PDB file of C-alpha atoms in Angstrom:
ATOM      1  CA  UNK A   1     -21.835 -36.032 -36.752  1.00 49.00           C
ATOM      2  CA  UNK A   2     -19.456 -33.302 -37.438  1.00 56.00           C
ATOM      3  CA  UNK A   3     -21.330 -29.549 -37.384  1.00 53.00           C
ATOM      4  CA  UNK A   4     -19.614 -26.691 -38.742  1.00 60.00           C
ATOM      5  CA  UNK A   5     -20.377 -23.442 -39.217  1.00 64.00           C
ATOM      6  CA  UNK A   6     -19.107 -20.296 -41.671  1.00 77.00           C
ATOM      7  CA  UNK A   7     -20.084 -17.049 -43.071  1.00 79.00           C
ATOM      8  CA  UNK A   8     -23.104 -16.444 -45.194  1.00 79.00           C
ATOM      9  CA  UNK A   9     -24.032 -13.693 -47.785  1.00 80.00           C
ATOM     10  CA  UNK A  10     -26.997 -12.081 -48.675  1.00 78.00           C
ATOM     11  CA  UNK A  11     -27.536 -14.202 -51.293  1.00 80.00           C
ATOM     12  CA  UNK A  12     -27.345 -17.147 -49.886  1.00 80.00           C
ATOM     13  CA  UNK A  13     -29.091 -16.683 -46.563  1.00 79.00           C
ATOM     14  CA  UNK A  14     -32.694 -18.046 -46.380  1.00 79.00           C
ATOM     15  CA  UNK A  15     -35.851 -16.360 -47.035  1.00 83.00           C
ATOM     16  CA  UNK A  16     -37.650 -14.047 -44.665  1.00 81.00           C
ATOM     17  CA  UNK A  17     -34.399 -14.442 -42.691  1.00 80.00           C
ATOM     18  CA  UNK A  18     -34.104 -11.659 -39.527  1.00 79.00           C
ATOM     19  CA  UNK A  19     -31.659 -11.265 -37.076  1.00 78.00           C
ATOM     20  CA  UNK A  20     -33.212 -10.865 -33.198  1.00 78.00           C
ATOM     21  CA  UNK A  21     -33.886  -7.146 -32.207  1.00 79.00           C
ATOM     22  CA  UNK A  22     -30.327  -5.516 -30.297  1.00 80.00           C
ATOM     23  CA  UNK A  23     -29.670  -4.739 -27.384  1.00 80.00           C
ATOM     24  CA  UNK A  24     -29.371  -0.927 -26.953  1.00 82.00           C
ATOM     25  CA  UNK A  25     -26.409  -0.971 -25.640  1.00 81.00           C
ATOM     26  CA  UNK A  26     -26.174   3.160 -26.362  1.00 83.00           C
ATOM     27  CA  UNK A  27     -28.913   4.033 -24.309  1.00 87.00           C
ATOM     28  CA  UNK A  28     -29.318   1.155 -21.640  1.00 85.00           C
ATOM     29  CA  UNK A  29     -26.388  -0.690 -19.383  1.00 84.00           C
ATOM     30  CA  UNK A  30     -26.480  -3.939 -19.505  1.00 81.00           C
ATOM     31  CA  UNK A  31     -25.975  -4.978 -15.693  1.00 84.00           C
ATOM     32  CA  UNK A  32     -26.082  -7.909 -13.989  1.00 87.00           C
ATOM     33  CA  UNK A  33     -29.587  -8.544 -13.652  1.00 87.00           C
ATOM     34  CA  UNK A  34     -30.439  -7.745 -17.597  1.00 83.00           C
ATOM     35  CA  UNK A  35     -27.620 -10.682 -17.914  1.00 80.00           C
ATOM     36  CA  UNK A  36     -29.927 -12.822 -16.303  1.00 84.00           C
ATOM     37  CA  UNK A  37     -32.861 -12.057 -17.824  1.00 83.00           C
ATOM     38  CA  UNK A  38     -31.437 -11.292 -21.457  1.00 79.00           C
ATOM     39  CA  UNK A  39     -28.741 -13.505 -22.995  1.00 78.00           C
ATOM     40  CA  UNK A  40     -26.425 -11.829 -25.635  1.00 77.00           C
ATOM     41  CA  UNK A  41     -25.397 -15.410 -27.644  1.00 78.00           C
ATOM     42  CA  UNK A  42     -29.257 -15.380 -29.059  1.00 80.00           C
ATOM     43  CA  UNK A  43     -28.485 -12.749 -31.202  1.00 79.00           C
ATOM     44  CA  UNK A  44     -25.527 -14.687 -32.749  1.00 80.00           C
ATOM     45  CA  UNK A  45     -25.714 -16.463 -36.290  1.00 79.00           C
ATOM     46  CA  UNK A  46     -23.084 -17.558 -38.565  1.00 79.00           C
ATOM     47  CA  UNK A  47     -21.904 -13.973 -39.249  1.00 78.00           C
ATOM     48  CA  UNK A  48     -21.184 -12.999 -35.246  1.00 80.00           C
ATOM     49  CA  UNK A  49     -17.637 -12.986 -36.023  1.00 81.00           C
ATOM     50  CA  UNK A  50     -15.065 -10.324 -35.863  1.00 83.00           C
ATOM     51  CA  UNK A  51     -13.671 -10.181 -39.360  1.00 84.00           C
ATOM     52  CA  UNK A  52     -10.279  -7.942 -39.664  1.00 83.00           C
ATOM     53  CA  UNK A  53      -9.001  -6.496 -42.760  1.00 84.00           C
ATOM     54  CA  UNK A  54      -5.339  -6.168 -42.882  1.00 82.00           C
ATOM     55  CA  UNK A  55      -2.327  -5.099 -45.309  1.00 80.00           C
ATOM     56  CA  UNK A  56      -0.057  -2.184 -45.619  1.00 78.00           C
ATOM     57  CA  UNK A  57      -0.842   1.267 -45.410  1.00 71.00           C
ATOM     58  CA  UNK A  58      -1.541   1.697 -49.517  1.00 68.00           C
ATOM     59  CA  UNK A  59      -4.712   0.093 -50.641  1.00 70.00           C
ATOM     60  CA  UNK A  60      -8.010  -0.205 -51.097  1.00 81.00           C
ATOM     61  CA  UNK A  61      -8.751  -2.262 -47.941  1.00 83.00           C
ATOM     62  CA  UNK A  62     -11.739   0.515 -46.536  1.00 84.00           C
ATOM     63  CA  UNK A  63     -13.582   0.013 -50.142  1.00 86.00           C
ATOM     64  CA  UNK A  64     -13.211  -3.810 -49.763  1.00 87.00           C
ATOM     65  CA  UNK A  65     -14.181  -4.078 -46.285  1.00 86.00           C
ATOM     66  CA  UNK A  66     -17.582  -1.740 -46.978  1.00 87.00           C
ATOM     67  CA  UNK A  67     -17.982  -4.336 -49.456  1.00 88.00           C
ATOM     68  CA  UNK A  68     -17.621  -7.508 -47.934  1.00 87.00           C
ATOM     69  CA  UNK A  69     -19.617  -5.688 -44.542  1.00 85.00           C
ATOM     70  CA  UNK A  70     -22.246  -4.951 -46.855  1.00 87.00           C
ATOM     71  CA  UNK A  71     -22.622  -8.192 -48.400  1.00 86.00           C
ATOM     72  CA  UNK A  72     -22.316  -9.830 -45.426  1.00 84.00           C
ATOM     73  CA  UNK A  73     -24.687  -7.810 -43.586  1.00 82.00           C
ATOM     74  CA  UNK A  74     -22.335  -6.720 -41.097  1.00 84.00           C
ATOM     75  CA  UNK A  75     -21.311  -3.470 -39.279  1.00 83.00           C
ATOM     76  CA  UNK A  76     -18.084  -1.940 -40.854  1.00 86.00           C
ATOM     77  CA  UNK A  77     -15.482  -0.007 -38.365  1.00 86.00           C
ATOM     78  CA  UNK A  78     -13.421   2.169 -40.274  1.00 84.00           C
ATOM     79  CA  UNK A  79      -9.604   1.625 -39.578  1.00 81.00           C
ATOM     80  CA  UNK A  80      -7.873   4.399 -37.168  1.00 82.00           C
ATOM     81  CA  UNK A  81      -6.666   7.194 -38.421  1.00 83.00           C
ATOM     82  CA  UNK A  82      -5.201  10.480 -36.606  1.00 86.00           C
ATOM     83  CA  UNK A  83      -8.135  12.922 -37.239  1.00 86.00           C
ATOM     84  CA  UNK A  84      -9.731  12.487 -34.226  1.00 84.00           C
ATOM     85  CA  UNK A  85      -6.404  13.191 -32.201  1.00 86.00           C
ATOM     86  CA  UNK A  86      -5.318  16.232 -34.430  1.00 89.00           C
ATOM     87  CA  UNK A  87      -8.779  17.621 -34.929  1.00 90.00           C
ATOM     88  CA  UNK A  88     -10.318  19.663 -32.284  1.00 88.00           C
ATOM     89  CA  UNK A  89     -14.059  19.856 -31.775  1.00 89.00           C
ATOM     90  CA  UNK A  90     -13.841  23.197 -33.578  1.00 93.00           C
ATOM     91  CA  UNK A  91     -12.718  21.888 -36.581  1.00 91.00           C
ATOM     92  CA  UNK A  92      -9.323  22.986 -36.519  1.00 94.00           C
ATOM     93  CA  UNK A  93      -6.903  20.618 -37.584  1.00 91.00           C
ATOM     94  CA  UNK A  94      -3.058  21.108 -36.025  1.00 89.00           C
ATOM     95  CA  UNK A  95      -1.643  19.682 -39.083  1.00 89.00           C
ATOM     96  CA  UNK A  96      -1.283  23.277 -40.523  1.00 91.00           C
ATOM     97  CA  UNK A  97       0.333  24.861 -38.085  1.00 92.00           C
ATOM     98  CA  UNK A  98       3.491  21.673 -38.719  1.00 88.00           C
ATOM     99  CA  UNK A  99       5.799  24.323 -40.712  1.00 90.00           C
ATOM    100  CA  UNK A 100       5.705  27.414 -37.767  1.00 93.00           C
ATOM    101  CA  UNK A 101       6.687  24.206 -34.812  1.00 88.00           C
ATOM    102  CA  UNK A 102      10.505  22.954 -34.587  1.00 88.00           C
ATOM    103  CA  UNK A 103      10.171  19.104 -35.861  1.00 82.00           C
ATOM    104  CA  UNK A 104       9.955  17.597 -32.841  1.00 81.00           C
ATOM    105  CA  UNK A 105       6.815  19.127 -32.348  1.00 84.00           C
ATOM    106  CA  UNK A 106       5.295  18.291 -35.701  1.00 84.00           C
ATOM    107  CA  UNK A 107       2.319  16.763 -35.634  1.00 85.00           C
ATOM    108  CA  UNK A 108       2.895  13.260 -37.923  1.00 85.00           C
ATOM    109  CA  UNK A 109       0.454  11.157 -39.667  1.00 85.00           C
ATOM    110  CA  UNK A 110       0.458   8.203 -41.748  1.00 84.00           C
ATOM    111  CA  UNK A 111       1.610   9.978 -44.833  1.00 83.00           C
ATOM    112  CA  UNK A 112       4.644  11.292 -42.883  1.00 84.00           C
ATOM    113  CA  UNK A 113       5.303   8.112 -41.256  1.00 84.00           C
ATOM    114  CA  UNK A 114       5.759   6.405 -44.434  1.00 84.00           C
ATOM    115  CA  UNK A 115       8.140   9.965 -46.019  1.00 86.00           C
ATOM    116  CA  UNK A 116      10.135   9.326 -43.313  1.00 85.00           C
ATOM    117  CA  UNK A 117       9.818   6.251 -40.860  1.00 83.00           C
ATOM    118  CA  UNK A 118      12.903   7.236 -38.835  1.00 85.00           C
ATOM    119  CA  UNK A 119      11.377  10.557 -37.381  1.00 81.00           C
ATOM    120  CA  UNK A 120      11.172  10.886 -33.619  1.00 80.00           C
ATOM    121  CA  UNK A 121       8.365  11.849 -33.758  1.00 80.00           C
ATOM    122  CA  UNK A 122       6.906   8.486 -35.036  1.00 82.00           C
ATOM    123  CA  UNK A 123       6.609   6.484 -32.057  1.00 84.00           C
ATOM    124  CA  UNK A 124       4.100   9.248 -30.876  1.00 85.00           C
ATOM    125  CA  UNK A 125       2.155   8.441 -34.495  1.00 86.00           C
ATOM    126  CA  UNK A 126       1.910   4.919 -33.489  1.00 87.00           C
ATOM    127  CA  UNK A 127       1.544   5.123 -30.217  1.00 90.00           C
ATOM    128  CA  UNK A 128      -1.669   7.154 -30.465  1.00 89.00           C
ATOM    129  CA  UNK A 129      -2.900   4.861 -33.573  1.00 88.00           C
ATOM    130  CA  UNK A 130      -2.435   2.227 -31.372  1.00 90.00           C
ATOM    131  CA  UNK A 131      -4.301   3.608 -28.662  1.00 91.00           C
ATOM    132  CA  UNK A 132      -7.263   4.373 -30.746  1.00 90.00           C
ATOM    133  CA  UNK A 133      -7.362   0.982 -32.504  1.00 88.00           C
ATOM    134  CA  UNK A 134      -7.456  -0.383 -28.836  1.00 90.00           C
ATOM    135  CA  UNK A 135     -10.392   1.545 -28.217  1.00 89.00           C
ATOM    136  CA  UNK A 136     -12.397   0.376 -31.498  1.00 87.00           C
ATOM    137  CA  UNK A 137     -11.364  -2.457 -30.408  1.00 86.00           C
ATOM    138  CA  UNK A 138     -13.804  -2.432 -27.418  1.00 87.00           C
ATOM    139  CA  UNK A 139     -16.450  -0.676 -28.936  1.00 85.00           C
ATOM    140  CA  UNK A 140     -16.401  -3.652 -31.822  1.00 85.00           C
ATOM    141  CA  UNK A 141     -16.612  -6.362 -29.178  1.00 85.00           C
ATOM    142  CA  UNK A 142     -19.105  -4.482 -27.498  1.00 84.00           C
ATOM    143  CA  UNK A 143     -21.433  -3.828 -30.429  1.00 83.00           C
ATOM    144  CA  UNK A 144     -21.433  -7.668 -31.456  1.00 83.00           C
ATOM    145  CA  UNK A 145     -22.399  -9.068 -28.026  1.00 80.00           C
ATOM    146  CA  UNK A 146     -25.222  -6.884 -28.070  1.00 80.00           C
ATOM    147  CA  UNK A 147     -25.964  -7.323 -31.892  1.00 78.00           C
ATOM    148  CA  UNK A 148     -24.613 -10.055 -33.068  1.00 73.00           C
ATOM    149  CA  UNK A 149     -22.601  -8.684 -36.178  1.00 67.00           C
ATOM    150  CA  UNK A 150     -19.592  -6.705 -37.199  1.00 59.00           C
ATOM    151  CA  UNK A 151     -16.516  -6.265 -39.437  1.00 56.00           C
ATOM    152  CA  UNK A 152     -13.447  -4.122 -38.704  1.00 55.00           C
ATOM    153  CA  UNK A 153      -9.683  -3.206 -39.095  1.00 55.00           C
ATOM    154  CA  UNK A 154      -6.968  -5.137 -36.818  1.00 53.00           C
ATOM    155  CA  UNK A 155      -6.233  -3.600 -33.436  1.00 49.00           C
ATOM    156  CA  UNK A 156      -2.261  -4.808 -33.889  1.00 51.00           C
ATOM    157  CA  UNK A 157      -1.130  -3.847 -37.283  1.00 49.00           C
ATOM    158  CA  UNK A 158       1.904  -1.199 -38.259  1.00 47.00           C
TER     159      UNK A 158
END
């Protein structure tokens, strides 16, 4: 006998159906004596999957992923974007300051990567994009051992 398994949608999952309490994960550290006592792969059903959205930079992929996370009852990651480097906790964004800095300082984003791909300053762009996708990365694997579901954006994509 041959078992295997997929992805189910709200519609089609069975009534009443509830997915085990998580692990707070936030709050609590899961060390080595919670391992013993509490074992992550209970909390997995057919959805405990990674599920990566992927194209070029033009699209709709965010609105499609919210979609399919949604009707898959899974967590959606946004994909990485440069906010969170250019952006200080003040709200200031160094964007605006690009036309008073000599071009090599210029702070790029996606927009100006795809202007003008040959830039120097590009490999800094994807460099840092890479960096943060690395990081979601590891926050997605760690929020579906300790909940069991989740849907994101690729970690190696241009």
């Amino acid at each position: 006998m041959q078992h295997k398994r997929g992805i189910v949608g709200k519609a089609l999952r069975e009534p009443g159906y509830s997915r085990p309490a998580p692990f707070p994960y936030k709050e609590k550290e899961y060390t080595f004596w919670r391992a013993l006592l509490d074992d992550t792969t209970q909390r997995f059903d057919e959805n405990s999957k990674i599920i990566v959205v992927d194209g070029p930079p033009t699209g709709n992929k965010d609105k499609f992923a919210k979609e399919l996370a949604d009707e898959l009852d899974m967590f959606y990651i946004p994909g990485a974007n440069m906010d969170s480097i250019y952006v200080n906790e003040y709200g200031f964004d160094r964007r605006t300051i690009n036309h008073k800095l000599p071009q090599i300082f210029h702070s790029v984003d996606i927009e100006d990567f795809l202007r003008n791909p040959n830039r120097r300053a590009t490999t800094r762009l994807q460099f840092h994009l890479m960096k943060i996708r690395f990081t979601q990365y590891q926050d997605a694997i760690n929020h579906l051992l300790n909940t069991g579901m989740l849907l994101t954006r690729k970690i190696i994509c241009q």
